[in-house]
């Protein structure tokens, strides 16, 4: 009798829809931890010893909620969820065709909501405010359109997501494969952002060195220090202009946060901020104040400190190496996601879980054993 995979299916869809219900990240963080823990505890294939670890992580989550508030609790909860998610993939057996269906169905639903937000059919709170800052009228070859924003109200919420769906469907055969390629490509074009194309270019370049273990460590290091590069060349206006254009202004934000973080006391540098939120930076009258570093890597460093950052570096490097052992396709998907994290802080965050679910699916656990399906 063929297995139904209902538990895994409910698990994935629950994580996806939770993040659509609210943008109160403390709630999402707690819900992610709870859902992942429940999956591990209910899964009969998970050993009793592993379930003990899950119980310990749950206790740590509850303790962190009592000790920390605001942004810092959210970041601690994210790290705990990441560990639970990693554990859940160790024994995960989920067919590729079901994974592709999950990715495509959820993307189409998210894209539908994104169009509703882009045309102000639904909006509210900070989402409407974000739309105003992220929408522009662009013209190419006598065609004009308004930039597409994601459900969160920013182009960053949809551009890398659309490229991920484009890459996965281009590499793997699925139902309505070419329709999904066309739809995701259309969404990418409508955002007018460079991040999706940078994902492709760098991922292709890494393919030349994918079998080199030292290169995996070097490449991962490049990702983890990427936000520091503009600050190194702070006195070179020509390079600053290039960094600003490539990153869509994020290099400016990185430079401001670089000064704030690395001029902090040693305890903050090692252990991260202890305030209720990430410090504000001022970006002029048009934008005002923001409290987001606009880089998944920089966010982990600011909120958790250098010690956790180094641990995270080795974990991500291990994921890169693991995905590369079983063919070119899995590592291409994983590297593309990690590149997107340079300018998108939604990747390693209590936000859209699709990125981490996809990255771990193609790198961790028993899915890797099905080499003919994945490679």
GROMACS .gro file of C-alpha atoms in nm:
model
  375
    1UNK     CA    1   0.000   0.000   0.000
    2UNK     CA    2   0.144   0.333  -0.109
    3UNK     CA    3   0.210   0.582   0.168
    4UNK     CA    4  -0.008   0.895   0.162
    5UNK     CA    5   0.241   1.143   0.312
    6UNK     CA    6  -0.048   1.330   0.476
    7UNK     CA    7   0.152   1.425   0.785
    8UNK     CA    8   0.431   1.583   0.579
    9UNK     CA    9   0.179   1.758   0.352
   10UNK     CA   10  -0.010   1.909   0.646
   11UNK     CA   11   0.322   2.009   0.799
   12UNK     CA   12   0.441   2.203   0.494
   13UNK     CA   13   0.109   2.373   0.419
   14UNK     CA   14   0.062   2.470   0.785
   15UNK     CA   15   0.398   2.648   0.790
   16UNK     CA   16   0.316   2.833   0.468
   17UNK     CA   17  -0.031   2.953   0.566
   18UNK     CA   18   0.070   3.058   0.917
   19UNK     CA   19   0.291   3.333   0.777
   20UNK     CA   20   0.001   3.468   0.568
   21UNK     CA   21  -0.231   3.506   0.865
   22UNK     CA   22  -0.038   3.774   1.050
   23UNK     CA   23   0.275   3.989   1.035
   24UNK     CA   24   0.326   3.977   1.409
   25UNK     CA   25   0.658   3.799   1.388
   26UNK     CA   26   0.663   3.693   1.753
   27UNK     CA   27   0.345   3.492   1.693
   28UNK     CA   28   0.479   3.344   1.368
   29UNK     CA   29   0.805   3.247   1.538
   30UNK     CA   30   0.620   3.068   1.816
   31UNK     CA   31   0.381   2.900   1.572
   32UNK     CA   32   0.667   2.774   1.354
   33UNK     CA   33   0.836   2.620   1.657
   34UNK     CA   34   0.510   2.462   1.776
   35UNK     CA   35   0.415   2.316   1.436
   36UNK     CA   36   0.763   2.172   1.372
   37UNK     CA   37   0.779   2.024   1.720
   38UNK     CA   38   0.433   1.870   1.677
   39UNK     CA   39   0.538   1.715   1.347
   40UNK     CA   40   0.844   1.556   1.503
   41UNK     CA   41   0.652   1.427   1.802
   42UNK     CA   42   0.374   1.277   1.587
   43UNK     CA   43   0.605   1.124   1.327
   44UNK     CA   44   0.640   0.750   1.407
   45UNK     CA   45   0.969   0.733   1.214
   46UNK     CA   46   1.139   0.979   1.449
   47UNK     CA   47   1.335   0.798   1.718
   48UNK     CA   48   1.254   0.848   2.085
   49UNK     CA   49   1.597   0.999   2.149
   50UNK     CA   50   1.536   1.265   1.885
   51UNK     CA   51   1.200   1.346   2.042
   52UNK     CA   52   1.382   1.420   2.365
   53UNK     CA   53   1.586   1.682   2.181
   54UNK     CA   54   1.262   1.832   2.051
   55UNK     CA   55   1.128   1.859   2.405
   56UNK     CA   56   1.449   2.034   2.512
   57UNK     CA   57   1.418   2.286   2.225
   58UNK     CA   58   1.059   2.357   2.324
   59UNK     CA   59   1.170   2.430   2.678
   60UNK     CA   60   1.438   2.663   2.543
   61UNK     CA   61   1.177   2.845   2.334
   62UNK     CA   62   0.946   2.895   2.631
   63UNK     CA   63   1.239   3.009   2.844
   64UNK     CA   64   1.357   3.258   2.581
   65UNK     CA   65   1.002   3.396   2.558
   66UNK     CA   66   1.013   3.462   2.933
   67UNK     CA   67   1.361   3.618   2.932
   68UNK     CA   68   1.359   3.820   2.613
   69UNK     CA   69   1.112   4.050   2.442
   70UNK     CA   70   1.060   4.201   2.099
   71UNK     CA   71   1.308   4.142   1.823
   72UNK     CA   72   1.549   3.936   2.028
   73UNK     CA   73   1.291   3.673   2.120
   74UNK     CA   74   1.189   3.647   1.754
   75UNK     CA   75   1.546   3.583   1.648
   76UNK     CA   76   1.605   3.323   1.921
   77UNK     CA   77   1.278   3.155   1.826
   78UNK     CA   78   1.389   3.156   1.461
   79UNK     CA   79   1.714   2.977   1.546
   80UNK     CA   80   1.525   2.720   1.752
   81UNK     CA   81   1.278   2.669   1.468
   82UNK     CA   82   1.565   2.630   1.223
   83UNK     CA   83   1.708   2.353   1.443
   84UNK     CA   84   1.369   2.180   1.463
   85UNK     CA   85   1.324   2.214   1.088
   86UNK     CA   86   1.668   2.068   1.031
   87UNK     CA   87   1.584   1.775   1.260
   88UNK     CA   88   1.254   1.715   1.082
   89UNK     CA   89   1.431   1.681   0.748
   90UNK     CA   90   1.680   1.422   0.870
   91UNK     CA   91   1.421   1.145   0.841
   92UNK     CA   92   1.191   1.314   0.592
   93UNK     CA   93   1.077   1.102   0.299
   94UNK     CA   94   0.870   1.317   0.068
   95UNK     CA   95   0.845   1.246  -0.308
   96UNK     CA   96   0.977   1.512  -0.541
   97UNK     CA   97   0.647   1.531  -0.731
   98UNK     CA   98   0.462   1.622  -0.410
   99UNK     CA   99   0.726   1.878  -0.318
  100UNK     CA  100   0.697   2.041  -0.661
  101UNK     CA  101   0.317   2.045  -0.630
  102UNK     CA  102   0.345   2.211  -0.290
  103UNK     CA  103   0.586   2.476  -0.422
  104UNK     CA  104   0.376   2.553  -0.728
  105UNK     CA  105   0.037   2.564  -0.555
  106UNK     CA  106   0.156   2.787  -0.273
  107UNK     CA  107   0.336   3.020  -0.515
  108UNK     CA  108   0.025   3.065  -0.730
  109UNK     CA  109  -0.178   3.147  -0.421
  110UNK     CA  110   0.088   3.392  -0.299
  111UNK     CA  111   0.110   3.551  -0.644
  112UNK     CA  112  -0.268   3.599  -0.648
  113UNK     CA  113  -0.252   3.777  -0.311
  114UNK     CA  114   0.042   3.983  -0.436
  115UNK     CA  115  -0.161   4.113  -0.731
  116UNK     CA  116  -0.441   4.208  -0.492
  117UNK     CA  117  -0.193   4.405  -0.281
  118UNK     CA  118  -0.022   4.561  -0.584
  119UNK     CA  119  -0.351   4.701  -0.712
  120UNK     CA  120  -0.467   4.808  -0.364
  121UNK     CA  121  -0.759   4.568  -0.364
  122UNK     CA  122  -0.641   4.448  -0.024
  123UNK     CA  123  -0.402   4.635   0.200
  124UNK     CA  124  -0.361   4.755   0.552
  125UNK     CA  125  -0.117   4.881   0.808
  126UNK     CA  126   0.249   4.878   0.713
  127UNK     CA  127   0.174   4.676   0.399
  128UNK     CA  128   0.003   4.969   0.225
  129UNK     CA  129   0.285   5.199   0.333
  130UNK     CA  130   0.545   4.958   0.194
  131UNK     CA  131   0.363   4.939  -0.139
  132UNK     CA  132   0.392   5.316  -0.180
  133UNK     CA  133   0.770   5.293  -0.137
  134UNK     CA  134   0.817   4.991  -0.365
  135UNK     CA  135   0.593   5.064  -0.662
  136UNK     CA  136   0.718   5.253  -0.965
  137UNK     CA  137   0.603   5.293  -1.322
  138UNK     CA  138   0.863   5.145  -1.559
  139UNK     CA  139   0.884   5.142  -1.937
  140UNK     CA  140   1.072   4.905  -2.167
  141UNK     CA  141   1.032   4.874  -2.544
  142UNK     CA  142   0.726   5.103  -2.539
  143UNK     CA  143   0.556   4.892  -2.271
  144UNK     CA  144   0.477   5.045  -1.932
  145UNK     CA  145   0.369   4.879  -1.610
  146UNK     CA  146   0.370   4.926  -1.235
  147UNK     CA  147   0.619   4.712  -1.045
  148UNK     CA  148   0.476   4.402  -0.881
  149UNK     CA  149   0.508   4.380  -0.503
  150UNK     CA  150   0.465   4.072  -0.288
  151UNK     CA  151   0.196   4.013  -0.028
  152UNK     CA  152   0.423   4.172   0.234
  153UNK     CA  153   0.414   4.497   0.035
  154UNK     CA  154   0.767   4.489  -0.108
  155UNK     CA  155   0.928   4.367  -0.428
  156UNK     CA  156   1.174   4.170  -0.214
  157UNK     CA  157   0.884   3.952  -0.099
  158UNK     CA  158   0.817   3.824  -0.451
  159UNK     CA  159   1.126   3.865  -0.673
  160UNK     CA  160   1.348   3.592  -0.523
  161UNK     CA  161   1.043   3.374  -0.456
  162UNK     CA  162   0.943   3.387  -0.822
  163UNK     CA  163   1.298   3.307  -0.931
  164UNK     CA  164   1.308   3.008  -0.697
  165UNK     CA  165   0.992   2.868  -0.858
  166UNK     CA  166   1.135   2.944  -1.203
  167UNK     CA  167   1.458   2.754  -1.125
  168UNK     CA  168   1.288   2.452  -0.966
  169UNK     CA  169   1.045   2.407  -1.257
  170UNK     CA  170   1.320   2.462  -1.512
  171UNK     CA  171   1.530   2.188  -1.354
  172UNK     CA  172   1.260   1.936  -1.261
  173UNK     CA  173   0.962   1.805  -1.451
  174UNK     CA  174   0.623   1.872  -1.291
  175UNK     CA  175   0.261   1.904  -1.391
  176UNK     CA  176   0.209   2.233  -1.575
  177UNK     CA  177   0.587   2.272  -1.569
  178UNK     CA  178   0.619   2.519  -1.855
  179UNK     CA  179   0.317   2.716  -1.741
  180UNK     CA  180   0.491   2.764  -1.407
  181UNK     CA  181   0.813   2.866  -1.581
  182UNK     CA  182   0.624   3.127  -1.783
  183UNK     CA  183   0.420   3.258  -1.489
  184UNK     CA  184   0.717   3.288  -1.256
  185UNK     CA  185   0.925   3.454  -1.528
  186UNK     CA  186   0.647   3.705  -1.584
  187UNK     CA  187   0.642   3.784  -1.212
  188UNK     CA  188   1.021   3.832  -1.213
  189UNK     CA  189   1.002   4.075  -1.504
  190UNK     CA  190   0.722   4.272  -1.337
  191UNK     CA  191   0.934   4.332  -1.024
  192UNK     CA  192   1.213   4.486  -1.240
  193UNK     CA  193   1.465   4.381  -0.972
  194UNK     CA  194   1.817   4.247  -1.030
  195UNK     CA  195   1.825   4.002  -0.738
  196UNK     CA  196   1.668   3.713  -0.935
  197UNK     CA  197   1.921   3.742  -1.214
  198UNK     CA  198   2.212   3.766  -0.970
  199UNK     CA  199   2.083   3.439  -0.816
  200UNK     CA  200   2.111   3.269  -1.154
  201UNK     CA  201   2.450   3.415  -1.251
  202UNK     CA  202   2.628   3.332  -0.925
  203UNK     CA  203   2.469   2.986  -0.902
  204UNK     CA  204   2.590   2.908  -1.255
  205UNK     CA  205   2.938   3.031  -1.165
  206UNK     CA  206   2.952   2.815  -0.855
  207UNK     CA  207   2.876   2.505  -1.064
  208UNK     CA  208   3.233   2.520  -1.194
  209UNK     CA  209   3.366   2.454  -0.842
  210UNK     CA  210   3.084   2.252  -0.688
  211UNK     CA  211   3.302   1.944  -0.623
  212UNK     CA  212   3.562   2.141  -0.428
  213UNK     CA  213   3.509   2.128  -0.051
  214UNK     CA  214   3.746   2.422   0.019
  215UNK     CA  215   3.554   2.625  -0.239
  216UNK     CA  216   3.231   2.559  -0.047
  217UNK     CA  217   3.386   2.712   0.265
  218UNK     CA  218   3.525   3.006   0.066
  219UNK     CA  219   3.197   3.066  -0.115
  220UNK     CA  220   3.003   3.052   0.211
  221UNK     CA  221   3.247   3.298   0.366
  222UNK     CA  222   3.183   3.535   0.075
  223UNK     CA  223   2.811   3.519   0.145
  224UNK     CA  224   2.858   3.588   0.516
  225UNK     CA  225   3.080   3.896   0.463
  226UNK     CA  226   2.900   4.027   0.153
  227UNK     CA  227   2.737   4.318   0.338
  228UNK     CA  228   3.080   4.435   0.460
  229UNK     CA  229   3.228   4.482   0.112
  230UNK     CA  230   3.068   4.823   0.036
  231UNK     CA  231   3.204   4.959   0.366
  232UNK     CA  232   3.557   4.850   0.277
  233UNK     CA  233   3.540   5.077  -0.028
  234UNK     CA  234   3.357   5.358   0.149
  235UNK     CA  235   3.600   5.619   0.013
  236UNK     CA  236   3.560   5.513  -0.350
  237UNK     CA  237   3.252   5.696  -0.488
  238UNK     CA  238   3.256   5.508  -0.818
  239UNK     CA  239   3.234   5.170  -0.644
  240UNK     CA  240   2.972   5.298  -0.400
  241UNK     CA  241   2.755   5.395  -0.697
  242UNK     CA  242   2.794   5.045  -0.843
  243UNK     CA  243   2.714   4.876  -0.508
  244UNK     CA  244   2.411   5.103  -0.468
  245UNK     CA  245   2.277   5.014  -0.814
  246UNK     CA  246   2.338   4.639  -0.786
  247UNK     CA  247   2.184   4.613  -0.440
  248UNK     CA  248   1.896   4.855  -0.511
  249UNK     CA  249   2.017   5.089  -0.239
  250UNK     CA  250   2.083   4.825   0.024
  251UNK     CA  251   2.456   4.900   0.035
  252UNK     CA  252   2.368   5.241   0.181
  253UNK     CA  253   2.171   5.070   0.459
  254UNK     CA  254   2.450   4.818   0.521
  255UNK     CA  255   2.704   5.097   0.565
  256UNK     CA  256   2.485   5.266   0.826
  257UNK     CA  257   2.427   4.945   1.022
  258UNK     CA  258   2.794   4.851   0.990
  259UNK     CA  259   2.890   5.164   1.183
  260UNK     CA  260   2.622   5.106   1.446
  261UNK     CA  261   2.705   4.742   1.510
  262UNK     CA  262   3.085   4.738   1.493
  263UNK     CA  263   3.112   5.050   1.708
  264UNK     CA  264   2.911   4.878   1.981
  265UNK     CA  265   3.062   4.730   2.296
  266UNK     CA  266   3.227   4.387   2.284
  267UNK     CA  267   2.932   4.212   2.450
  268UNK     CA  268   2.694   4.334   2.180
  269UNK     CA  269   2.933   4.230   1.903
  270UNK     CA  270   2.971   3.880   2.048
  271UNK     CA  271   2.614   3.819   2.167
  272UNK     CA  272   2.401   4.056   1.958
  273UNK     CA  273   2.168   4.340   2.051
  274UNK     CA  274   1.961   4.322   2.368
  275UNK     CA  275   1.710   4.596   2.283
  276UNK     CA  276   1.346   4.524   2.205
  277UNK     CA  277   1.408   4.591   1.835
  278UNK     CA  278   1.685   4.646   1.582
  279UNK     CA  279   1.815   5.007   1.599
  280UNK     CA  280   1.661   5.262   1.360
  281UNK     CA  281   1.857   5.427   1.080
  282UNK     CA  282   1.745   5.742   0.898
  283UNK     CA  283   1.723   5.730   0.517
  284UNK     CA  284   1.602   6.080   0.444
  285UNK     CA  285   1.265   6.252   0.434
  286UNK     CA  286   1.121   6.034   0.157
  287UNK     CA  287   1.176   5.701   0.338
  288UNK     CA  288   1.224   5.812   0.697
  289UNK     CA  289   1.342   5.569   0.965
  290UNK     CA  290   1.376   5.193   0.915
  291UNK     CA  291   1.488   4.915   1.147
  292UNK     CA  292   1.581   4.644   0.897
  293UNK     CA  293   1.934   4.571   0.768
  294UNK     CA  294   1.796   4.427   0.440
  295UNK     CA  295   2.029   4.127   0.447
  296UNK     CA  296   1.954   3.790   0.603
  297UNK     CA  297   2.319   3.745   0.697
  298UNK     CA  298   2.355   4.089   0.853
  299UNK     CA  299   2.032   4.041   1.047
  300UNK     CA  300   2.158   3.718   1.203
  301UNK     CA  301   2.482   3.893   1.304
  302UNK     CA  302   2.316   4.202   1.452
  303UNK     CA  303   2.053   4.016   1.651
  304UNK     CA  304   2.254   3.712   1.762
  305UNK     CA  305   2.615   3.824   1.766
  306UNK     CA  306   2.939   3.696   1.622
  307UNK     CA  307   2.947   3.366   1.814
  308UNK     CA  308   2.610   3.242   1.681
  309UNK     CA  309   2.703   3.386   1.341
  310UNK     CA  310   3.010   3.163   1.321
  311UNK     CA  311   2.804   2.856   1.412
  312UNK     CA  312   2.549   2.949   1.147
  313UNK     CA  313   2.830   2.985   0.893
  314UNK     CA  314   2.943   2.626   0.946
  315UNK     CA  315   2.583   2.498   0.930
  316UNK     CA  316   2.519   2.674   0.599
  317UNK     CA  317   2.852   2.551   0.461
  318UNK     CA  318   2.755   2.195   0.556
  319UNK     CA  319   2.426   2.240   0.372
  320UNK     CA  320   2.610   2.358   0.060
  321UNK     CA  321   2.843   2.059   0.070
  322UNK     CA  322   2.557   1.815   0.136
  323UNK     CA  323   2.353   1.942  -0.158
  324UNK     CA  324   2.653   1.922  -0.391
  325UNK     CA  325   2.723   1.554  -0.331
  326UNK     CA  326   2.420   1.436  -0.520
  327UNK     CA  327   2.423   1.619  -0.850
  328UNK     CA  328   2.416   1.963  -1.000
  329UNK     CA  329   2.045   2.040  -0.969
  330UNK     CA  330   2.012   2.033  -0.588
  331UNK     CA  331   2.317   2.250  -0.531
  332UNK     CA  332   2.200   2.497  -0.794
  333UNK     CA  333   1.872   2.544  -0.607
  334UNK     CA  334   2.043   2.577  -0.268
  335UNK     CA  335   2.308   2.823  -0.386
  336UNK     CA  336   2.047   3.039  -0.559
  337UNK     CA  337   1.853   3.070  -0.230
  338UNK     CA  338   2.168   3.155  -0.035
  339UNK     CA  339   2.263   3.425  -0.287
  340UNK     CA  340   1.917   3.581  -0.255
  341UNK     CA  341   1.975   3.606   0.120
  342UNK     CA  342   2.247   3.867   0.060
  343UNK     CA  343   1.992   4.139  -0.022
  344UNK     CA  344   1.676   3.979   0.119
  345UNK     CA  345   1.629   3.946   0.493
  346UNK     CA  346   1.317   3.730   0.450
  347UNK     CA  347   1.525   3.416   0.383
  348UNK     CA  348   1.656   3.352   0.737
  349UNK     CA  349   1.366   3.505   0.922
  350UNK     CA  350   1.022   3.434   1.067
  351UNK     CA  351   0.868   3.512   0.734
  352UNK     CA  352   0.799   3.308   0.421
  353UNK     CA  353   0.913   2.952   0.510
  354UNK     CA  354   0.935   2.836   0.148
  355UNK     CA  355   1.303   2.926   0.116
  356UNK     CA  356   1.420   2.717   0.410
  357UNK     CA  357   1.184   2.428   0.330
  358UNK     CA  358   1.323   2.411  -0.024
  359UNK     CA  359   1.686   2.453   0.082
  360UNK     CA  360   1.667   2.174   0.340
  361UNK     CA  361   1.466   1.945   0.112
  362UNK     CA  362   1.746   1.949  -0.144
  363UNK     CA  363   2.030   1.907   0.104
  364UNK     CA  364   1.938   1.726   0.426
  365UNK     CA  365   1.831   1.375   0.516
  366UNK     CA  366   1.704   1.076   0.328
  367UNK     CA  367   1.576   1.270   0.027
  368UNK     CA  368   1.937   1.280  -0.084
  369UNK     CA  369   1.931   0.902  -0.117
  370UNK     CA  370   1.695   0.925  -0.412
  371UNK     CA  371   1.974   1.036  -0.639
  372UNK     CA  372   1.807   0.952  -0.970
  373UNK     CA  373   1.509   1.174  -0.884
  374UNK     CA  374   1.700   1.473  -0.751
  375UNK     CA  375   2.025   1.494  -0.944
   0.00000   0.00000   0.00000
